[in-house]
XYZ file of C-alpha atoms in Angstrom:
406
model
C 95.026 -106.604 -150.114
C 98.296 -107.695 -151.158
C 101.665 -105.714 -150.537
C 103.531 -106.839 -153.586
C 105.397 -104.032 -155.627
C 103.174 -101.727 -158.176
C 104.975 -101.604 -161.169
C 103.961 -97.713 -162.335
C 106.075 -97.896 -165.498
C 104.012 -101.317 -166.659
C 100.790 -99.759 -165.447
C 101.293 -96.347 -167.356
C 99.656 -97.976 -170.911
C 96.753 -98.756 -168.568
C 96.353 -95.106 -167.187
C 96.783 -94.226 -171.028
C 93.723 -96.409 -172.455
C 91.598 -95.926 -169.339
C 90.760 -92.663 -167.909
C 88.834 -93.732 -165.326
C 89.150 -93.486 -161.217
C 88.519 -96.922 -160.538
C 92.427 -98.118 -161.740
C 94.263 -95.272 -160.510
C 92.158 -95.622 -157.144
C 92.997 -99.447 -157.243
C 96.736 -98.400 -156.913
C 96.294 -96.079 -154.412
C 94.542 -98.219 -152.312
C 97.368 -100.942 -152.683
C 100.119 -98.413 -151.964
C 97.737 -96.890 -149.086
C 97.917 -100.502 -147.427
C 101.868 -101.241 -148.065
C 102.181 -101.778 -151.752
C 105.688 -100.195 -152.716
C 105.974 -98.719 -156.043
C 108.983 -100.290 -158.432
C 110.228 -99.425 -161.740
C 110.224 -101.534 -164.788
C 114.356 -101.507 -165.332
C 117.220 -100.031 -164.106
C 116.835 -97.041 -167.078
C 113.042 -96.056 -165.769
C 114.280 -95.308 -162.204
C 114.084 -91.189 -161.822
C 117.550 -89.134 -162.285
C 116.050 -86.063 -161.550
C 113.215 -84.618 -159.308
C 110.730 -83.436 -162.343
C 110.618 -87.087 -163.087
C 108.583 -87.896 -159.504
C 106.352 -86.192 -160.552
C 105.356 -87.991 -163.587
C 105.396 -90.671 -161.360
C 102.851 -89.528 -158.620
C 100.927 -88.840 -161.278
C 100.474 -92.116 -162.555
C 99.521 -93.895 -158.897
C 97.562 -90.952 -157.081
C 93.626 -90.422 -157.733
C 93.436 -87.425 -159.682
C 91.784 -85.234 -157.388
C 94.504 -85.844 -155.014
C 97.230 -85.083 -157.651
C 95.376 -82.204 -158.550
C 95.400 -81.157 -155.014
C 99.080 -81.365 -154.841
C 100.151 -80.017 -158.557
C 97.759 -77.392 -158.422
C 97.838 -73.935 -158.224
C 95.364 -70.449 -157.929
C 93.354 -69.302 -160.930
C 95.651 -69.596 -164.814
C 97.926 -71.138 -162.267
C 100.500 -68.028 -164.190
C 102.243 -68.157 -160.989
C 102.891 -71.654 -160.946
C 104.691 -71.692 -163.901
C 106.571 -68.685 -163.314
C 108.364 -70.089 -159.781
C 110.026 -72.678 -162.399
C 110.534 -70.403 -165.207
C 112.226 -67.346 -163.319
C 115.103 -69.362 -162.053
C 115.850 -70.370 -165.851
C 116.081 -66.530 -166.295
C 119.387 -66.685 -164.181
C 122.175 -67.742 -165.340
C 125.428 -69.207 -163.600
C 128.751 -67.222 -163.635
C 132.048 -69.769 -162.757
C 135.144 -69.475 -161.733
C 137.499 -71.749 -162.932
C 140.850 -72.882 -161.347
C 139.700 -72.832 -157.637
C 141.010 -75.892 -155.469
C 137.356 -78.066 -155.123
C 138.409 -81.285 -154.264
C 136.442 -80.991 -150.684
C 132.679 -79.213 -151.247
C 131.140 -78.608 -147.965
C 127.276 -78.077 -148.293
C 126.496 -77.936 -144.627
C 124.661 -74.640 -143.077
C 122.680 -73.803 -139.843
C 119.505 -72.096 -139.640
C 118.592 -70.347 -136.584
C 121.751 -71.961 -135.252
C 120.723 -75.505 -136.122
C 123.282 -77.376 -137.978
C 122.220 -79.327 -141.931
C 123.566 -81.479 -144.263
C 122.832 -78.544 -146.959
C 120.763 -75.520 -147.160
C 117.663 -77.194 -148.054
C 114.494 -77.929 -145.709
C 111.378 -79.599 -146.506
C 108.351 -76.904 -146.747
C 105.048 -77.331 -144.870
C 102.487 -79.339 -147.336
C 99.291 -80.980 -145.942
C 97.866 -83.987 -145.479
C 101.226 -86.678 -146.615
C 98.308 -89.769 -145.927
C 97.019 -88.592 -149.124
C 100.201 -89.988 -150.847
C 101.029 -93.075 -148.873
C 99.693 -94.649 -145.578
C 102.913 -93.632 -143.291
C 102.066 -90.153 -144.152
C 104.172 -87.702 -142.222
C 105.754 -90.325 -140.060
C 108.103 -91.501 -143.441
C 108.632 -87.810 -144.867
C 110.052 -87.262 -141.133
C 112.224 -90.170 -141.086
C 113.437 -89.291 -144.816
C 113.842 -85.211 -143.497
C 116.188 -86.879 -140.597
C 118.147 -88.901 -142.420
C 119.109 -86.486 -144.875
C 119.983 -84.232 -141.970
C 117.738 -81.692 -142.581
C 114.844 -79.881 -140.632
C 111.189 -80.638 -141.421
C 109.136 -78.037 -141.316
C 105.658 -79.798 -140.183
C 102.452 -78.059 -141.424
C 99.527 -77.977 -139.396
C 97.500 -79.754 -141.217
C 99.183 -82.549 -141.189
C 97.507 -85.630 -141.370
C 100.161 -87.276 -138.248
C 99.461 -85.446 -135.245
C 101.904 -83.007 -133.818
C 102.908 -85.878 -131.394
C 103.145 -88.990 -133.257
C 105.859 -87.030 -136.147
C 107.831 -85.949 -133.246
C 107.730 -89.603 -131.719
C 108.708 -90.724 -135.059
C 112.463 -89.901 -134.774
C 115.527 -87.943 -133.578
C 115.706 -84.725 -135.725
C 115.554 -81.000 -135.494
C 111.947 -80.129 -136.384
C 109.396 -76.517 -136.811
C 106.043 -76.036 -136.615
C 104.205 -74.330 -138.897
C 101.454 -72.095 -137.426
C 97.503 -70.402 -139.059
C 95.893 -67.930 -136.870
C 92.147 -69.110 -135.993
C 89.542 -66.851 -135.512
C 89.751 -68.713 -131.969
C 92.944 -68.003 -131.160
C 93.017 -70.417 -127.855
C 93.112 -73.132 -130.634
C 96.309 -71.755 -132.506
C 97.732 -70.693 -129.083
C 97.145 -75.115 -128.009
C 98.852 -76.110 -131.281
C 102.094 -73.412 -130.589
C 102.320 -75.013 -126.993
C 102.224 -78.842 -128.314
C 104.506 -77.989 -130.625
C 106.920 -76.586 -127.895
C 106.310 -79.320 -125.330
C 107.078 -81.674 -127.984
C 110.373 -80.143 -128.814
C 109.985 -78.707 -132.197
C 112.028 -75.340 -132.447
C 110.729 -72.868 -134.349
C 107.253 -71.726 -135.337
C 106.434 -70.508 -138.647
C 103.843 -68.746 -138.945
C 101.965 -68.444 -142.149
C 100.892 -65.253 -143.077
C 99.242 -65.116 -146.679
C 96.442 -66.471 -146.062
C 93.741 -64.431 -144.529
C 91.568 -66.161 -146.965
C 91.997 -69.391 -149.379
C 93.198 -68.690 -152.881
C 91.085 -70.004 -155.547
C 92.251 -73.352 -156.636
C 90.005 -74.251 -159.472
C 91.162 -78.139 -159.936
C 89.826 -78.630 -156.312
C 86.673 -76.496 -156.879
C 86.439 -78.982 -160.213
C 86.710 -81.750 -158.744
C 85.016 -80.918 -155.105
C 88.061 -81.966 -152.989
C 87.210 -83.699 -149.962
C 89.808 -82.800 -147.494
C 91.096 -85.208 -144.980
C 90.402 -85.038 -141.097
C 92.401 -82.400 -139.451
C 94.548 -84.590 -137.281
C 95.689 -81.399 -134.974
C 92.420 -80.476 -134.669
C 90.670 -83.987 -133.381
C 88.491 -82.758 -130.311
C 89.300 -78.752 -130.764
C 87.043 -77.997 -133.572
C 84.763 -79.458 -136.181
C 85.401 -79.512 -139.666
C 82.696 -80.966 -141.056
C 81.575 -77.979 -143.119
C 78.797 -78.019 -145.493
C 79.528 -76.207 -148.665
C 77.360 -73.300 -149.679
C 78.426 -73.051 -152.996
C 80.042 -75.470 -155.265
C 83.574 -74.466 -153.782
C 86.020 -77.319 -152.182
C 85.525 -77.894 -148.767
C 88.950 -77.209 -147.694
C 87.821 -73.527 -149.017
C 85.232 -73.169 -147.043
C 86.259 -74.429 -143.955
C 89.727 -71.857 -144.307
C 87.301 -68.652 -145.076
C 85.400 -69.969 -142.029
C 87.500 -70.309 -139.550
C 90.713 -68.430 -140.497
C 91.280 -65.196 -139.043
C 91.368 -62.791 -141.652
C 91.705 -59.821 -139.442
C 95.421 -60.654 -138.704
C 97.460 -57.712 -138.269
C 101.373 -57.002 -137.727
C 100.555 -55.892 -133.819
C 99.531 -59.346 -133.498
C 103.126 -61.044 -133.097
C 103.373 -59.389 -129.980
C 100.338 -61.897 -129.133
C 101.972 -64.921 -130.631
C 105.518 -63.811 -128.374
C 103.301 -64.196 -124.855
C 101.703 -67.081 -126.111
C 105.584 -69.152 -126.799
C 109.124 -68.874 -126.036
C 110.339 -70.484 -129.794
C 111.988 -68.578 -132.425
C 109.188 -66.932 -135.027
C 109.686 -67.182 -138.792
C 106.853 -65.383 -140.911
C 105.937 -67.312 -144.098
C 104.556 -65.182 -147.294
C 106.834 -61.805 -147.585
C 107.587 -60.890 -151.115
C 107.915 -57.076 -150.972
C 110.492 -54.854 -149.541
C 107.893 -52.944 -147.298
C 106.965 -55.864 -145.631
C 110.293 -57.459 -144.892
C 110.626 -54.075 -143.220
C 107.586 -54.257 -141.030
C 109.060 -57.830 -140.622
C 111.867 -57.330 -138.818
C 109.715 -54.469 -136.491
C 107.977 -56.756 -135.712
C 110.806 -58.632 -134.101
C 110.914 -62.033 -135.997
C 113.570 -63.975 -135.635
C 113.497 -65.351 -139.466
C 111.728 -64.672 -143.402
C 110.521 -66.757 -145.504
C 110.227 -65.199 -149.266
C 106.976 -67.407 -150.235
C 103.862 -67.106 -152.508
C 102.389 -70.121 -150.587
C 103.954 -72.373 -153.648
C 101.419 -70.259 -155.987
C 98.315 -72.020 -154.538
C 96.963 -68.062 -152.797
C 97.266 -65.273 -155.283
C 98.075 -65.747 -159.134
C 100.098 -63.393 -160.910
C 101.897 -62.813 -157.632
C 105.608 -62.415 -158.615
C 107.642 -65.749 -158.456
C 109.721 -65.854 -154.849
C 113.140 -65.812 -156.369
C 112.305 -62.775 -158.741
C 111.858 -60.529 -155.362
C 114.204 -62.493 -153.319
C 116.935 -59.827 -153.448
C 114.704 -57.009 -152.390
C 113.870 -58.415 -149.194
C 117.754 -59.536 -149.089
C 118.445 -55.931 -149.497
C 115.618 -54.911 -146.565
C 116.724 -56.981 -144.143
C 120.120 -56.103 -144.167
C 121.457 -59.423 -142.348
C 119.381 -59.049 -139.274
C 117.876 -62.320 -139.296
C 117.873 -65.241 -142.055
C 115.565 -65.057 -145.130
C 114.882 -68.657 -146.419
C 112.841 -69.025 -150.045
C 110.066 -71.486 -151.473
C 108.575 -72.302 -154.711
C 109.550 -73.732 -157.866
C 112.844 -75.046 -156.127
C 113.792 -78.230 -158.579
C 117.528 -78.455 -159.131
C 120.601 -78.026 -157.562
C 121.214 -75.241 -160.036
C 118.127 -73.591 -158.090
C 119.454 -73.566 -154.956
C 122.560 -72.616 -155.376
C 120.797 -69.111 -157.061
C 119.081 -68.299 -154.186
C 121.912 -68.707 -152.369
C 123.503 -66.241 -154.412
C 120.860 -63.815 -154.590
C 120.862 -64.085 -150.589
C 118.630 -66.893 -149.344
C 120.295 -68.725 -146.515
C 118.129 -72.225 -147.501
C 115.772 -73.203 -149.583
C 111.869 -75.071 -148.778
C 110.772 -78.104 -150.960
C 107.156 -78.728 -151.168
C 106.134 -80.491 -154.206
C 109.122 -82.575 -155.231
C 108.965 -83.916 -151.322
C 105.078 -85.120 -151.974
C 105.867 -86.670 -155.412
C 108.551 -88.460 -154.292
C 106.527 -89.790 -151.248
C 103.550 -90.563 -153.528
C 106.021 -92.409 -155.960
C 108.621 -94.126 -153.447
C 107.341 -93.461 -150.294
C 110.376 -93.101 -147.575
C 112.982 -93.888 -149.835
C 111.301 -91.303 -152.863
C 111.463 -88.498 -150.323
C 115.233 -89.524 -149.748
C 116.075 -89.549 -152.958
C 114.374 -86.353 -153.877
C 116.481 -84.947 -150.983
C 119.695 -86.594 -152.138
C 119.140 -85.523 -155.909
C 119.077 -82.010 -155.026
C 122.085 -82.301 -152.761
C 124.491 -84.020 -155.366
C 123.009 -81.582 -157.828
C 124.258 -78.183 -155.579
C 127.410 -79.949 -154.946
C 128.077 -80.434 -158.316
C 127.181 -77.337 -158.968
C 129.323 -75.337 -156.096
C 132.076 -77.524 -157.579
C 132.123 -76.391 -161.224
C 131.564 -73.346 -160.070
C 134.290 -72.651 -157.927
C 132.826 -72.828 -154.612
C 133.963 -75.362 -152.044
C 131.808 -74.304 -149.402
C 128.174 -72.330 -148.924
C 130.028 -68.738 -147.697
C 132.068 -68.952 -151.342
C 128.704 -68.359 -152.940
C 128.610 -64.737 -153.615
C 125.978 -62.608 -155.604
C 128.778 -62.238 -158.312
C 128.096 -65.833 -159.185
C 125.030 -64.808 -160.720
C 123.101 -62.588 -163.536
C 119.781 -61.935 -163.574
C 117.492 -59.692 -166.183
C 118.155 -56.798 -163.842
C 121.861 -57.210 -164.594
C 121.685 -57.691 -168.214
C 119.170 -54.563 -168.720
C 121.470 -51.927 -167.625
C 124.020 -53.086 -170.848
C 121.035 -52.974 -173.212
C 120.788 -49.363 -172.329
């Protein structure tokens, strides 16, 4: 196979007159084996993150896109993650001295470029052949922390061999729980930082595009030689479905951190709060970080978009400990809201998978850069040289305005 360029912009007529697998599976393959994706002219190349996606869409097999794009059900939520940040709007200040912006943060002490990680996804091999290995190397150079989902498809080992960076581990209970505590205690050994534990899934959301079109999930790498995941299908769900309502444990409880404290000495973040009452049982629980999530609208739909409830778990955890948000994140604009509104960073899932589908390394770079030039333009016009200028009086939401409709 050879490794010349793909030109996706010339090839999008193509996609256009023939539906068919066999050419969009003809550039996967090539980018699977080295092909890098190129642009017709200088004017096709991407100026914002939405426009990766268009991209990924034209050289991934659908049922892989699908996969990525998709979300639970009417997909309602989905669409509302985007939509509810253009339901806040952007108050300025004018006449404040921004010549210098300073974007950089820490999270759980850990110093970043800017307040913007990279979310758990799954299985990066699906979008180019480096998988993980290149979104890590793009995380690192951007000076950012990748958060590495367990179902990666690069082992726990090989994406912390991959290069120098500050990197967590995100965590699923098993019904075996000696297999969750061996995937904790890699992680740890092999100097990742935090563990993130995902809590929203004590069973798989319905994703009807994978049901459609009977994903077939790629090998767990984590779990080569700890359990088998070659699941036959009962029904004519996905097999990624199955094999979560099989071996998930859906009897997960709060007492159960207390188990996942003996089992590690890292720093716990819990993944999926979006109520007030749980925050709350949150920070009884002792974790050491939220994260305001609706698993990026892919568990239950009509779940309320993440930054529509961000400010009532701002408001229940008081400070304590650091409450990061995900979903629907695609502008600068968008992250410097949830700063506002509380969030101490933000988690990219999609945009980081579309630009690794498009550009590989250097798409996941860009994405990363976009969004950073985006919130420092956007701290600069509106009066805020650095993060801790940010202040909830930057922003209005509906709640604000309904009070003067009264």
């Amino acid at each position: 196979m050879s490794t010349q360029p793909v030109n996706v912009i010339e090839l999008k007529k193509c996609y256009e007159c023939h539906a068919g697998m066999s050419q969009r599976t003809d550039v996967s393959k090539a980018l699977a084996q080295g092909a890098h994706p190129v642009f017709g002219n200088s004017s096709s190349e991407p100026v914002n993150v939405n426009e990766f996606e268009e991209l990924a869409r034209l050289v991934l097999p659908k049922m892989y896109y699908d996969y990525y794009a998709g979300g639970a059900e009417d997909e309602h939520t989905l669409r509302e993650n985007v939509e509810a940040f253009h339901r806040i709007t952007i108050r300025p200040r004018v006449l404040v001295d921004v010549s210098q912006v300073d974007m950089s943060t820490t999270i759980l002490g850990y110093p970043i470029s800017a307040p913007i990680l990279l979310a758990p996804t799954a299985s990066h091999k699906l979008a180019i052949h480096e998988g993980e290995l290149a979104t890590a190397r793009a995380a690192a150079a951007a000076k950012t922390i990748m958060i590495l989902s367990y179902s990666s498809s690069c082992s726990i080992e090989e994406v912390a061999s991959s290069c120098n960076a500050v990197r967590f581990f995100q965590l699923y209970i098993f019904k075996r729980r000696d297999i969750s505590a061996l995937l904790a205690q890699r992680a740890e050994r092999h100097g990742y930082k935090a563990i993130v534990l995902t809590a929203d899934t004590p069973r798989l959301g319905r994703r009807e595009a994978d049901i459609k079109n009977k994903m077939i999930y790629p090998p767990e790498k984590n779990l080569e030689g700890l359990i088998s995941i070659n699941i036959q299908c009962v029904d004519q769900g996905s097999k990624l479905e199955t094999f979560a309502n099989q071996m998930m444990d859906a009897s997960l409880r709060w007492e159960d951190i207390r188990w996942l404290r003996s089992i590690t000495s890292l720093p716990i973040l819990i993944k999926g709060i979006l109520t007030h009452e749980d925050a709350t049982r949150a920070l009884e629980a002792g974790v050491d970080g939220i994260i305001v999530s609706n698993h990026g609208a892919r568990q239950l739909d009509f779940s309320p978009a993440t930054v529509s409830v961000l400010e009532e778990v701002v408001d229940a955890v008081k400070g304590k400990v650091p409450v990061l948000l995900d979903g629907g994140v695609r502008r600068g604009t968008d992250v410097f809201k949830a700063l506002a509104l509380g969030a101490q960073a933000v988690l990219i899932g999609r945009p980081v998978l579309f630009g690794l589908a498009a550009k590989g390394e250097e798409g996941v770079r860009t994405v990363l850069e976009m969004l950073k030039n985006e919130l420092e333009t956007s701290m600069a016009l509106a009066g805020c040289p650095c993060i801790k200028d940010i202040t909830r009086s930057h922003v209005r939401t509906q709640h604000d305005r309904l009070p003067s409709m009264l």
